XYZ file of C-alpha atoms in Angstrom:
349
model
C 0.000 0.000 0.000
C 2.826 2.400 0.962
C 4.781 1.517 -2.210
C 1.788 2.261 -4.385
C 1.071 5.587 -2.695
C 4.728 6.673 -2.751
C 4.941 5.799 -6.450
C 1.764 7.754 -7.108
C 3.217 10.730 -5.265
C 6.461 10.476 -7.223
C 4.431 10.345 -10.422
C 2.587 13.503 -9.481
C 5.855 15.329 -8.757
C 7.419 14.143 -11.997
C 4.420 15.298 -13.994
C 4.848 18.803 -12.617
C 8.596 19.038 -13.180
C 9.336 16.821 -16.157
C 8.664 17.587 -19.767
C 11.927 16.294 -21.185
C 10.578 13.841 -23.741
C 8.695 16.435 -25.725
C 11.752 18.724 -25.840
C 14.087 15.913 -26.870
C 11.767 14.667 -29.568
C 11.244 18.164 -30.988
C 15.000 18.913 -31.011
C 15.932 15.610 -32.592
C 13.262 15.924 -35.280
C 14.520 19.363 -36.335
C 18.275 18.881 -35.997
C 19.041 15.304 -37.083
C 17.589 14.301 -40.444
C 17.764 10.517 -41.010
C 16.181 7.674 -42.897
C 12.835 6.203 -41.839
C 14.420 2.912 -40.798
C 17.005 4.550 -38.576
C 14.299 6.663 -36.944
C 12.334 3.533 -36.137
C 15.450 1.925 -34.682
C 16.180 4.957 -32.514
C 12.582 5.103 -31.291
C 12.622 1.400 -30.501
C 15.826 1.678 -28.462
C 14.835 4.926 -26.775
C 14.847 4.555 -22.969
C 11.515 5.047 -21.210
C 10.742 8.394 -19.674
C 10.554 9.024 -15.948
C 6.771 9.343 -16.211
C 6.538 5.933 -17.908
C 8.708 4.347 -15.216
C 6.553 5.880 -12.479
C 3.409 4.657 -14.207
C 4.909 1.186 -14.371
C 5.529 1.184 -10.614
C 2.038 2.500 -9.897
C 0.564 -0.076 -12.262
C 2.326 -2.961 -10.531
C 0.864 -1.864 -7.182
C -2.457 -0.632 -8.532
C -4.513 -3.013 -6.412
C -3.050 -1.365 -3.281
C -4.364 2.097 -4.168
C -7.659 1.222 -5.859
C -9.671 2.152 -2.775
C -8.084 5.629 -2.651
C -7.863 6.124 -6.413
C -10.643 8.717 -6.515
C -8.584 10.976 -4.238
C -5.173 10.202 -5.717
C -6.142 10.673 -9.384
C -7.788 14.063 -8.957
C -4.613 15.992 -9.803
C -3.495 13.681 -12.624
C -3.634 14.878 -16.258
C -6.001 13.197 -18.705
C -3.268 11.177 -20.441
C -2.055 9.739 -17.136
C -5.587 8.788 -16.137
C -6.277 6.964 -19.390
C -2.926 5.157 -19.113
C -3.850 3.943 -15.640
C -7.216 2.811 -16.999
C -5.456 0.819 -19.729
C -3.169 -0.811 -17.166
C -6.123 -1.581 -14.892
C -7.948 -3.226 -17.789
C -4.978 -5.467 -18.537
C -4.608 -6.343 -14.864
C -8.306 -7.249 -14.621
C -8.887 -4.455 -12.090
C -11.118 -2.240 -14.226
C -14.604 -1.879 -12.769
C -17.168 0.855 -12.231
C -15.322 2.511 -9.332
C -11.967 2.578 -11.110
C -13.226 3.897 -14.453
C -15.408 6.560 -12.835
C -12.468 7.696 -10.657
C -10.207 8.024 -13.712
C -12.673 9.377 -16.295
C -11.754 12.734 -17.825
C -13.897 14.988 -19.985
C -11.164 15.279 -22.642
C -11.072 11.554 -23.443
C -11.826 10.614 -27.044
C -11.400 6.837 -26.771
C -12.649 4.387 -24.169
C -11.505 0.762 -24.035
C -13.552 -1.352 -21.607
C -13.070 -4.684 -23.351
C -12.975 -7.691 -21.026
C -13.577 -5.577 -17.921
C -16.115 -5.694 -15.096
C -17.611 -2.321 -15.978
C -21.416 -2.348 -15.949
C -24.148 -0.094 -17.298
C -23.679 2.197 -14.307
C -19.996 2.826 -14.997
C -20.546 3.236 -18.745
C -23.342 5.732 -18.148
C -21.284 7.799 -15.720
C -18.331 7.908 -18.103
C -20.599 8.823 -21.031
C -22.034 11.710 -19.029
C -18.523 12.986 -18.237
C -16.786 12.238 -21.551
C -19.120 13.603 -24.193
C -16.325 13.828 -26.787
C -15.822 10.068 -27.097
C -15.224 9.012 -30.699
C -14.333 5.320 -30.267
C -15.570 2.889 -27.600
C -14.804 -0.802 -27.104
C -17.321 -2.777 -25.001
C -16.452 -6.213 -26.374
C -16.396 -9.122 -23.912
C -18.173 -7.032 -21.270
C -20.653 -9.318 -19.541
C -22.204 -6.580 -17.416
C -23.004 -4.050 -20.147
C -26.484 -4.292 -21.638
C -28.509 -2.395 -24.206
C -29.429 0.163 -21.531
C -25.794 1.167 -21.126
C -25.289 1.413 -24.890
C -28.416 3.582 -25.139
C -26.975 5.995 -22.568
C -23.666 6.026 -24.438
C -25.329 6.909 -27.734
C -27.512 9.516 -26.062
C -24.644 11.433 -24.445
C -21.804 10.934 -26.946
C -22.930 12.447 -30.239
C -19.404 12.252 -31.698
C -19.228 8.465 -31.441
C -17.906 7.127 -34.750
C -16.524 3.678 -33.852
C -18.096 1.036 -31.633
C -16.648 -2.392 -30.864
C -18.854 -5.125 -29.421
C -19.347 -8.904 -29.252
C -16.717 -11.432 -28.305
C -18.710 -13.353 -25.667
C -22.304 -14.658 -25.452
C -23.496 -11.799 -23.245
C -21.921 -9.140 -25.454
C -23.224 -10.814 -28.623
C -26.739 -10.704 -27.176
C -26.274 -7.058 -26.188
C -25.143 -6.192 -29.725
C -28.244 -7.792 -31.258
C -30.498 -5.908 -28.843
C -28.762 -2.630 -29.726
C -29.504 -2.696 -33.448
C -32.569 -0.540 -32.986
C -30.558 1.881 -30.868
C -27.677 2.178 -33.319
C -29.843 2.780 -36.374
C -30.341 6.543 -36.804
C -33.912 7.804 -37.054
C -34.590 10.675 -39.409
C -36.275 13.970 -38.685
C -36.494 14.590 -42.413
C -37.345 11.535 -44.498
C -37.285 13.421 -47.791
C -33.563 12.903 -48.412
C -32.383 10.843 -51.332
C -29.352 9.132 -49.737
C -27.908 8.269 -46.342
C -24.518 9.501 -47.513
C -25.867 13.041 -48.022
C -27.467 13.337 -44.598
C -26.258 15.871 -42.105
C -26.100 14.926 -38.416
C -28.647 17.627 -37.659
C -31.192 15.762 -39.766
C -30.838 12.641 -37.617
C -33.184 12.827 -34.658
C -32.328 9.775 -32.549
C -29.894 6.880 -32.461
C -26.178 6.943 -33.116
C -25.903 10.185 -35.036
C -22.240 9.937 -36.036
C -21.655 6.178 -35.888
C -19.803 5.076 -38.999
C -17.793 1.973 -38.031
C -19.171 -1.064 -36.204
C -16.670 -3.782 -35.237
C -18.636 -6.951 -34.527
C -16.531 -9.933 -35.701
C -19.211 -12.616 -35.246
C -22.213 -10.676 -36.449
C -25.045 -12.921 -37.602
C -26.354 -12.759 -41.164
C -29.735 -11.298 -40.248
C -28.188 -8.421 -38.294
C -25.672 -7.730 -41.043
C -28.384 -7.718 -43.702
C -30.585 -5.412 -41.659
C -27.772 -2.907 -41.100
C -26.726 -3.035 -44.749
C -30.295 -2.453 -45.922
C -31.649 0.007 -43.392
C -28.459 1.832 -42.462
C -25.715 1.552 -45.091
C -23.957 4.510 -43.522
C -22.659 2.177 -40.785
C -19.825 0.016 -42.135
C -19.560 -3.328 -40.355
C -16.159 -4.961 -39.830
C -14.104 -2.836 -42.240
C -10.986 -4.448 -43.674
C -7.595 -2.714 -43.641
C -6.681 -1.544 -47.126
C -4.269 0.756 -48.889
C -7.253 2.403 -50.511
C -10.058 4.291 -48.865
C -13.362 2.583 -48.139
C -16.226 4.315 -49.955
C -14.123 7.424 -50.140
C -13.231 7.300 -46.420
C -10.022 5.975 -44.910
C -10.567 3.280 -42.317
C -9.361 4.612 -38.937
C -7.062 2.583 -36.738
C -9.786 2.392 -34.073
C -11.967 0.378 -36.488
C -9.391 -2.353 -37.061
C -10.335 -5.396 -34.936
C -6.800 -6.813 -34.634
C -5.501 -3.766 -32.772
C -6.438 -2.993 -29.171
C -8.066 0.378 -28.859
C -5.752 1.534 -26.073
C -2.496 0.086 -27.422
C -0.971 3.468 -28.382
C -1.609 4.718 -24.862
C 0.644 2.181 -23.150
C 3.311 1.800 -25.845
C 6.019 3.239 -23.529
C 5.002 1.201 -20.481
C 6.909 -1.972 -19.601
C 4.638 -4.983 -20.357
C 5.799 -6.555 -17.090
C 3.535 -4.026 -15.400
C 0.441 -6.091 -16.144
C 2.075 -9.535 -16.318
C 1.870 -10.829 -12.774
C 1.332 -14.116 -10.946
C -1.411 -14.726 -8.480
C -1.263 -17.423 -5.816
C -4.150 -19.814 -6.227
C -4.394 -22.301 -3.361
C -5.148 -25.877 -4.282
C -8.689 -26.905 -3.640
C -9.152 -29.554 -0.965
C -10.842 -32.635 -2.301
C -14.278 -33.037 -0.777
C -14.372 -36.750 -1.535
C -11.494 -37.499 0.871
C -12.939 -35.591 3.800
C -15.437 -37.075 6.230
C -16.949 -36.064 9.600
C -14.848 -38.684 11.463
C -11.558 -37.718 9.870
C -8.963 -36.096 12.131
C -8.047 -32.496 11.570
C -4.664 -31.594 10.156
C -3.516 -30.128 13.496
C -4.466 -33.312 15.364
C -2.568 -35.418 12.835
C 0.538 -33.309 13.405
C 0.175 -33.635 17.214
C -0.153 -37.415 17.084
C 2.812 -37.701 14.752
C 4.910 -35.613 17.156
C 3.901 -37.764 20.145
C 4.732 -40.962 18.264
C 8.139 -39.623 17.259
C 8.825 -38.457 20.825
C 8.037 -41.931 22.227
C 10.214 -43.604 19.609
C 13.201 -41.417 20.421
C 12.810 -41.494 24.245
C 15.164 -44.517 24.819
C 17.844 -42.957 22.678
C 17.598 -39.688 24.574
C 17.942 -41.560 27.919
C 21.035 -43.399 26.671
C 22.579 -40.157 25.477
C 21.873 -38.575 28.847
C 23.651 -41.404 30.725
C 26.653 -41.196 28.426
C 26.815 -37.445 28.912
C 26.690 -37.844 32.696
C 29.529 -40.409 32.752
C 31.617 -38.248 30.449
C 31.069 -35.274 32.735
C 32.116 -37.290 35.822
C 35.334 -38.440 34.129
C 36.207 -34.903 33.074
C 35.557 -33.656 36.597
C 37.834 -36.268 38.109
C 40.620 -35.475 35.650
C 40.511 -31.726 36.245
C 39.627 -31.394 39.966
C 42.363 -31.913 42.690
C 39.700 -32.635 45.316
C 38.188 -35.335 43.092
C 41.605 -36.950 42.646
C 42.142 -36.938 46.422
C 38.769 -38.534 47.038
C 39.500 -41.199 44.409
C 42.902 -42.020 46.019
C 41.338 -42.123 49.486
C 38.644 -44.481 48.225
C 41.272 -46.776 46.694
C 43.341 -46.747 49.888
C 40.247 -47.522 51.968
C 39.441 -50.494 49.746
C 43.004 -51.861 50.021
C 43.011 -51.586 53.835
C 39.692 -53.376 54.089
C 41.040 -56.100 51.822
C 44.110 -56.700 54.006
C 42.116 -56.882 57.214
């Protein structure tokens, strides 16, 4: 707990005093012209910044400060908060309390995939972060159509939505089709492509990319027919898709928050948990002795088995001590000689 808090404090201090990376990058970009390959090599071998190292320490001890995260994260910048959220998601610590404590109004992406965030947390974040453009709710068992409805209602700039990946999320995606389809205020238009967002009354006004890898045929056909503006599962290509370049956030093979934690050591979220072995219920019975009683009986049995040996050792030690005393003590030698003389006199008489 103390390590996590001290690391968080060090992070806060470093954020106030350190802005070295930006200066170094700007100087190197203007003063040292080089080939693209050498630039990539330099960036790959570039040491992590102090902020990244502090975030790594905080991330490794994140479970120790989760309870106080709402107070600790108040003074953090938006980029630090979203980095902590990405680390928490990878460490399986992301839930409603954590995401609400870290949420910042300037966020444009939100990756909740595989987390324990529910409708409550998603709604609170949507109310705070109205500028969200890309959201990933795939593999979220606790998010339902109600949470997606609140997201669409508050975030009018939402362009990319990722869903599916588990039975609960697949079901949520199917239930959200009616929510995602825009409803028109003016039905006199000739084409979806020519519509302005102001002419869309309800639904996902700006949604353009839907990443749903295992979408069923009926849902895909309905979206293609009734809402061709939403492109489902776009493929990466060198050419634009329908005149629009596919954004990185719409590519399913790339995690939404990968660029956020690119400078963080992956060991931050790779950790081992101790899982005690389950005791077999089939071997236990009401008449079976407890483990402590078994240890006590084993100790008593061993003590009884070794008792004769201990007595023998004690006798040998006593005789050895008597011999040493007789060899070193003048009085003992005198008593021994007197005893021998007394025996000889009695023998003669």
